[in-house]
PDB file of C-alpha atoms in Angstrom:
ATOM      1  CA  UNK X  29     -20.319-130.373 -14.813  1.00 76.00           C
ATOM      2  CA  UNK X  30     -20.419-129.087 -11.222  1.00 82.00           C
ATOM      3  CA  UNK X  31     -18.579-125.889 -12.138  1.00 86.00           C
ATOM      4  CA  UNK X  32     -20.585-122.740 -12.816  1.00 82.00           C
ATOM      5  CA  UNK X  33     -19.348-122.253 -16.365  1.00 79.00           C
ATOM      6  CA  UNK X  34     -18.265-124.640 -19.114  1.00 74.00           C
ATOM      7  CA  UNK X  35     -14.753-125.377 -20.235  1.00 81.00           C
ATOM      8  CA  UNK X  36     -13.512-122.486 -22.390  1.00 81.00           C
ATOM      9  CA  UNK X  37     -14.149-123.107 -26.098  1.00 84.00           C
ATOM     10  CA  UNK X  38     -11.447-125.094 -27.837  1.00 88.00           C
ATOM     11  CA  UNK X  39      -9.813-126.365 -24.627  1.00 92.00           C
ATOM     12  CA  UNK X  40      -9.210-130.104 -24.261  1.00 93.00           C
ATOM     13  CA  UNK X  41      -8.637-131.959 -20.982  1.00 94.00           C
ATOM     14  CA  UNK X  42      -6.846-135.232 -20.242  1.00 96.00           C
ATOM     15  CA  UNK X  43      -6.970-137.083 -16.940  1.00 94.00           C
ATOM     16  CA  UNK X  44      -3.647-138.834 -16.385  1.00 96.00           C
ATOM     17  CA  UNK X  45      -1.871-140.810 -13.641  1.00 95.00           C
ATOM     18  CA  UNK X  46      -0.392-138.950 -10.685  1.00 93.00           C
ATOM     19  CA  UNK X  47       2.742-136.814 -10.948  1.00 91.00           C
ATOM     20  CA  UNK X  48       3.175-136.474  -7.194  1.00 89.00           C
ATOM     21  CA  UNK X  49       2.502-132.991  -5.875  1.00 88.00           C
ATOM     22  CA  UNK X  50       1.768-131.624  -9.362  1.00 91.00           C
ATOM     23  CA  UNK X  51      -2.003-131.876  -9.809  1.00 94.00           C
ATOM     24  CA  UNK X  52      -2.470-130.101 -13.129  1.00 95.00           C
ATOM     25  CA  UNK X  53      -0.732-128.427 -16.033  1.00 95.00           C
ATOM     26  CA  UNK X  54      -2.087-126.082 -18.680  1.00 95.00           C
ATOM     27  CA  UNK X  55      -0.371-125.845 -22.031  1.00 94.00           C
ATOM     28  CA  UNK X  56      -1.178-122.304 -23.130  1.00 92.00           C
ATOM     29  CA  UNK X  57      -0.139-122.721 -26.782  1.00 91.00           C
ATOM     30  CA  UNK X  58      -1.997-126.008 -27.272  1.00 93.00           C
ATOM     31  CA  UNK X  59      -5.156-124.992 -25.359  1.00 91.00           C
ATOM     32  CA  UNK X  60      -4.830-128.245 -23.448  1.00 95.00           C
ATOM     33  CA  UNK X  61      -5.035-129.149 -19.760  1.00 96.00           C
ATOM     34  CA  UNK X  62      -3.690-132.256 -18.047  1.00 97.00           C
ATOM     35  CA  UNK X  63      -5.136-133.223 -14.663  1.00 96.00           C
ATOM     36  CA  UNK X  64      -3.025-135.706 -12.679  1.00 96.00           C
ATOM     37  CA  UNK X  65      -5.032-138.060 -10.486  1.00 95.00           C
ATOM     38  CA  UNK X  66      -3.473-140.399  -7.933  1.00 91.00           C
ATOM     39  CA  UNK X  67      -6.732-142.291  -7.472  1.00 83.00           C
ATOM     40  CA  UNK X  68     -10.338-141.301  -6.995  1.00 77.00           C
ATOM     41  CA  UNK X  69     -10.331-143.009  -3.609  1.00 82.00           C
ATOM     42  CA  UNK X  70      -7.321-141.031  -2.324  1.00 84.00           C
ATOM     43  CA  UNK X  71      -8.193-137.589  -3.727  1.00 87.00           C
ATOM     44  CA  UNK X  72     -11.484-136.003  -2.832  1.00 89.00           C
ATOM     45  CA  UNK X  73     -14.011-134.788  -5.365  1.00 89.00           C
ATOM     46  CA  UNK X  74     -13.541-131.354  -3.804  1.00 91.00           C
ATOM     47  CA  UNK X  75      -9.787-131.365  -4.504  1.00 92.00           C
ATOM     48  CA  UNK X  76     -10.207-132.596  -8.076  1.00 91.00           C
ATOM     49  CA  UNK X  77     -12.941-130.024  -8.701  1.00 93.00           C
ATOM     50  CA  UNK X  78     -10.627-127.305  -7.385  1.00 95.00           C
ATOM     51  CA  UNK X  79      -7.741-128.465  -9.591  1.00 96.00           C
ATOM     52  CA  UNK X  80      -9.936-128.579 -12.704  1.00 95.00           C
ATOM     53  CA  UNK X  81     -11.340-125.108 -11.949  1.00 96.00           C
ATOM     54  CA  UNK X  82      -7.808-123.725 -11.347  1.00 97.00           C
ATOM     55  CA  UNK X  83      -6.531-125.143 -14.634  1.00 96.00           C
ATOM     56  CA  UNK X  84      -9.611-123.772 -16.427  1.00 95.00           C
ATOM     57  CA  UNK X  85      -8.527-120.388 -15.054  1.00 96.00           C
ATOM     58  CA  UNK X  86      -5.206-120.808 -16.825  1.00 96.00           C
ATOM     59  CA  UNK X  87      -7.021-121.887 -19.999  1.00 94.00           C
ATOM     60  CA  UNK X  88      -9.218-118.769 -19.795  1.00 94.00           C
ATOM     61  CA  UNK X  89      -6.113-116.647 -19.236  1.00 95.00           C
ATOM     62  CA  UNK X  90      -4.461-118.140 -22.330  1.00 93.00           C
ATOM     63  CA  UNK X  91      -7.530-117.566 -24.499  1.00 90.00           C
ATOM     64  CA  UNK X  92      -8.749-114.178 -23.288  1.00 93.00           C
ATOM     65  CA  UNK X  93      -6.241-112.176 -21.257  1.00 96.00           C
ATOM     66  CA  UNK X  94      -4.028-109.529 -22.878  1.00 97.00           C
ATOM     67  CA  UNK X  95      -1.137-107.563 -21.440  1.00 97.00           C
ATOM     68  CA  UNK X  96      -3.512-104.687 -20.698  1.00 97.00           C
ATOM     69  CA  UNK X  97      -6.098-106.939 -19.044  1.00 98.00           C
ATOM     70  CA  UNK X  98      -3.383-108.580 -16.949  1.00 98.00           C
ATOM     71  CA  UNK X  99      -2.195-105.149 -15.779  1.00 98.00           C
ATOM     72  CA  UNK X 100      -5.777-104.218 -14.883  1.00 98.00           C
ATOM     73  CA  UNK X 101      -6.162-107.526 -13.018  1.00 98.00           C
ATOM     74  CA  UNK X 102      -3.009-106.846 -10.984  1.00 98.00           C
ATOM     75  CA  UNK X 103      -4.393-103.455  -9.998  1.00 98.00           C
ATOM     76  CA  UNK X 104      -7.808-104.901  -9.121  1.00 98.00           C
ATOM     77  CA  UNK X 105      -6.210-107.519  -6.857  1.00 98.00           C
ATOM     78  CA  UNK X 106      -3.735-105.104  -5.253  1.00 97.00           C
ATOM     79  CA  UNK X 107      -0.698-106.890  -6.701  1.00 97.00           C
ATOM     80  CA  UNK X 108       2.296-104.696  -7.531  1.00 97.00           C
ATOM     81  CA  UNK X 109       2.433-103.528 -11.139  1.00 97.00           C
ATOM     82  CA  UNK X 110       5.212-105.194 -13.066  1.00 93.00           C
ATOM     83  CA  UNK X 111       5.098-108.418 -11.030  1.00 96.00           C
ATOM     84  CA  UNK X 112       6.042-111.156 -13.534  1.00 96.00           C
ATOM     85  CA  UNK X 113       2.843-112.979 -14.537  1.00 97.00           C
ATOM     86  CA  UNK X 114       4.433-116.447 -14.736  1.00 95.00           C
ATOM     87  CA  UNK X 115       6.815-118.428 -12.541  1.00 92.00           C
ATOM     88  CA  UNK X 116       8.836-121.436 -13.609  1.00 86.00           C
ATOM     89  CA  UNK X 117       7.325-124.118 -15.834  1.00 82.00           C
ATOM     90  CA  UNK X 118       5.957-126.996 -13.768  1.00 78.00           C
ATOM     91  CA  UNK X 119       6.297-125.208 -10.410  1.00 84.00           C
ATOM     92  CA  UNK X 120       3.443-124.434  -8.066  1.00 88.00           C
ATOM     93  CA  UNK X 121       2.113-121.079  -9.131  1.00 95.00           C
ATOM     94  CA  UNK X 122       0.205-119.848  -6.082  1.00 96.00           C
ATOM     95  CA  UNK X 123       2.778-117.049  -5.567  1.00 95.00           C
ATOM     96  CA  UNK X 124       2.497-115.693  -9.132  1.00 97.00           C
ATOM     97  CA  UNK X 125      -0.121-113.458 -10.727  1.00 98.00           C
ATOM     98  CA  UNK X 126      -1.001-116.294 -13.137  1.00 97.00           C
ATOM     99  CA  UNK X 127      -1.635-118.532 -10.133  1.00 97.00           C
ATOM    100  CA  UNK X 128      -3.635-115.856  -8.328  1.00 98.00           C
ATOM    101  CA  UNK X 129      -5.729-115.396 -11.477  1.00 98.00           C
ATOM    102  CA  UNK X 130      -6.314-119.165 -11.735  1.00 98.00           C
ATOM    103  CA  UNK X 131      -7.182-119.407  -8.029  1.00 98.00           C
ATOM    104  CA  UNK X 132      -9.587-116.478  -8.198  1.00 98.00           C
ATOM    105  CA  UNK X 133     -11.167-117.947 -11.333  1.00 97.00           C
ATOM    106  CA  UNK X 134     -11.458-121.287  -9.498  1.00 97.00           C
ATOM    107  CA  UNK X 135     -13.036-119.561  -6.496  1.00 97.00           C
ATOM    108  CA  UNK X 136     -15.633-118.034  -8.847  1.00 96.00           C
ATOM    109  CA  UNK X 137     -16.187-121.301 -10.756  1.00 95.00           C
ATOM    110  CA  UNK X 138     -16.785-123.243  -7.558  1.00 94.00           C
ATOM    111  CA  UNK X 139     -18.850-120.505  -5.848  1.00 93.00           C
ATOM    112  CA  UNK X 140     -16.329-120.868  -3.029  1.00 95.00           C
ATOM    113  CA  UNK X 141     -14.844-118.627  -0.378  1.00 95.00           C
ATOM    114  CA  UNK X 142     -11.345-120.156  -0.351  1.00 96.00           C
ATOM    115  CA  UNK X 143      -8.261-119.547  -2.463  1.00 96.00           C
ATOM    116  CA  UNK X 144      -4.707-120.868  -2.291  1.00 96.00           C
ATOM    117  CA  UNK X 145      -3.187-117.671  -3.665  1.00 97.00           C
ATOM    118  CA  UNK X 146      -0.088-116.457  -1.832  1.00 97.00           C
ATOM    119  CA  UNK X 147      -0.383-112.939  -3.328  1.00 96.00           C
ATOM    120  CA  UNK X 148      -3.792-111.772  -2.169  1.00 96.00           C
ATOM    121  CA  UNK X 149      -6.615-112.827   0.123  1.00 97.00           C
ATOM    122  CA  UNK X 150      -9.613-114.651  -1.296  1.00 97.00           C
ATOM    123  CA  UNK X 151     -12.002-112.260  -2.994  1.00 97.00           C
ATOM    124  CA  UNK X 152     -15.153-111.344  -1.117  1.00 97.00           C
ATOM    125  CA  UNK X 153     -18.423-112.184  -2.882  1.00 96.00           C
ATOM    126  CA  UNK X 154     -18.742-108.561  -4.048  1.00 97.00           C
ATOM    127  CA  UNK X 155     -15.126-108.443  -5.253  1.00 97.00           C
ATOM    128  CA  UNK X 156     -15.530-111.816  -6.964  1.00 96.00           C
ATOM    129  CA  UNK X 157     -18.554-110.618  -8.923  1.00 96.00           C
ATOM    130  CA  UNK X 158     -16.703-107.486  -9.995  1.00 97.00           C
ATOM    131  CA  UNK X 159     -13.648-109.509 -11.058  1.00 97.00           C
ATOM    132  CA  UNK X 160     -15.852-111.966 -12.952  1.00 96.00           C
ATOM    133  CA  UNK X 161     -17.574-109.144 -14.820  1.00 96.00           C
ATOM    134  CA  UNK X 162     -14.253-107.601 -15.791  1.00 97.00           C
ATOM    135  CA  UNK X 163     -12.097-110.641 -16.473  1.00 97.00           C
ATOM    136  CA  UNK X 164     -13.977-113.976 -16.570  1.00 94.00           C
ATOM    137  CA  UNK X 165     -16.858-113.385 -18.953  1.00 87.00           C
TER     138      UNK X 165
END
């Protein structure tokens, strides 16, 4: 409820016990997200909010992004054309375009200035609004 926009239509979320360093997983074909929580006392609300927003970015990607939109996103973020969108299944994705997309979406959802992307710097407020208009709405 503290995110700026609701869960994408048709997406379900489960909150499950911890899986170590893996905090979330989006199943593109099933339109489902799992969030892995160690305990509410050991993981901050801020971290959990970030993880949910990141996974919602993947859910939005699955529901709305096409090959052409992904290519336009790469260009908008200054990521080399042809960079494979996905990494390995179950791996941290901060160094992939899919992870950058999810991080940028999470930055927008949280009205934040930080991003964990390894491909590009966090978007400025002006860049974030432009990206949102083109890819998140």
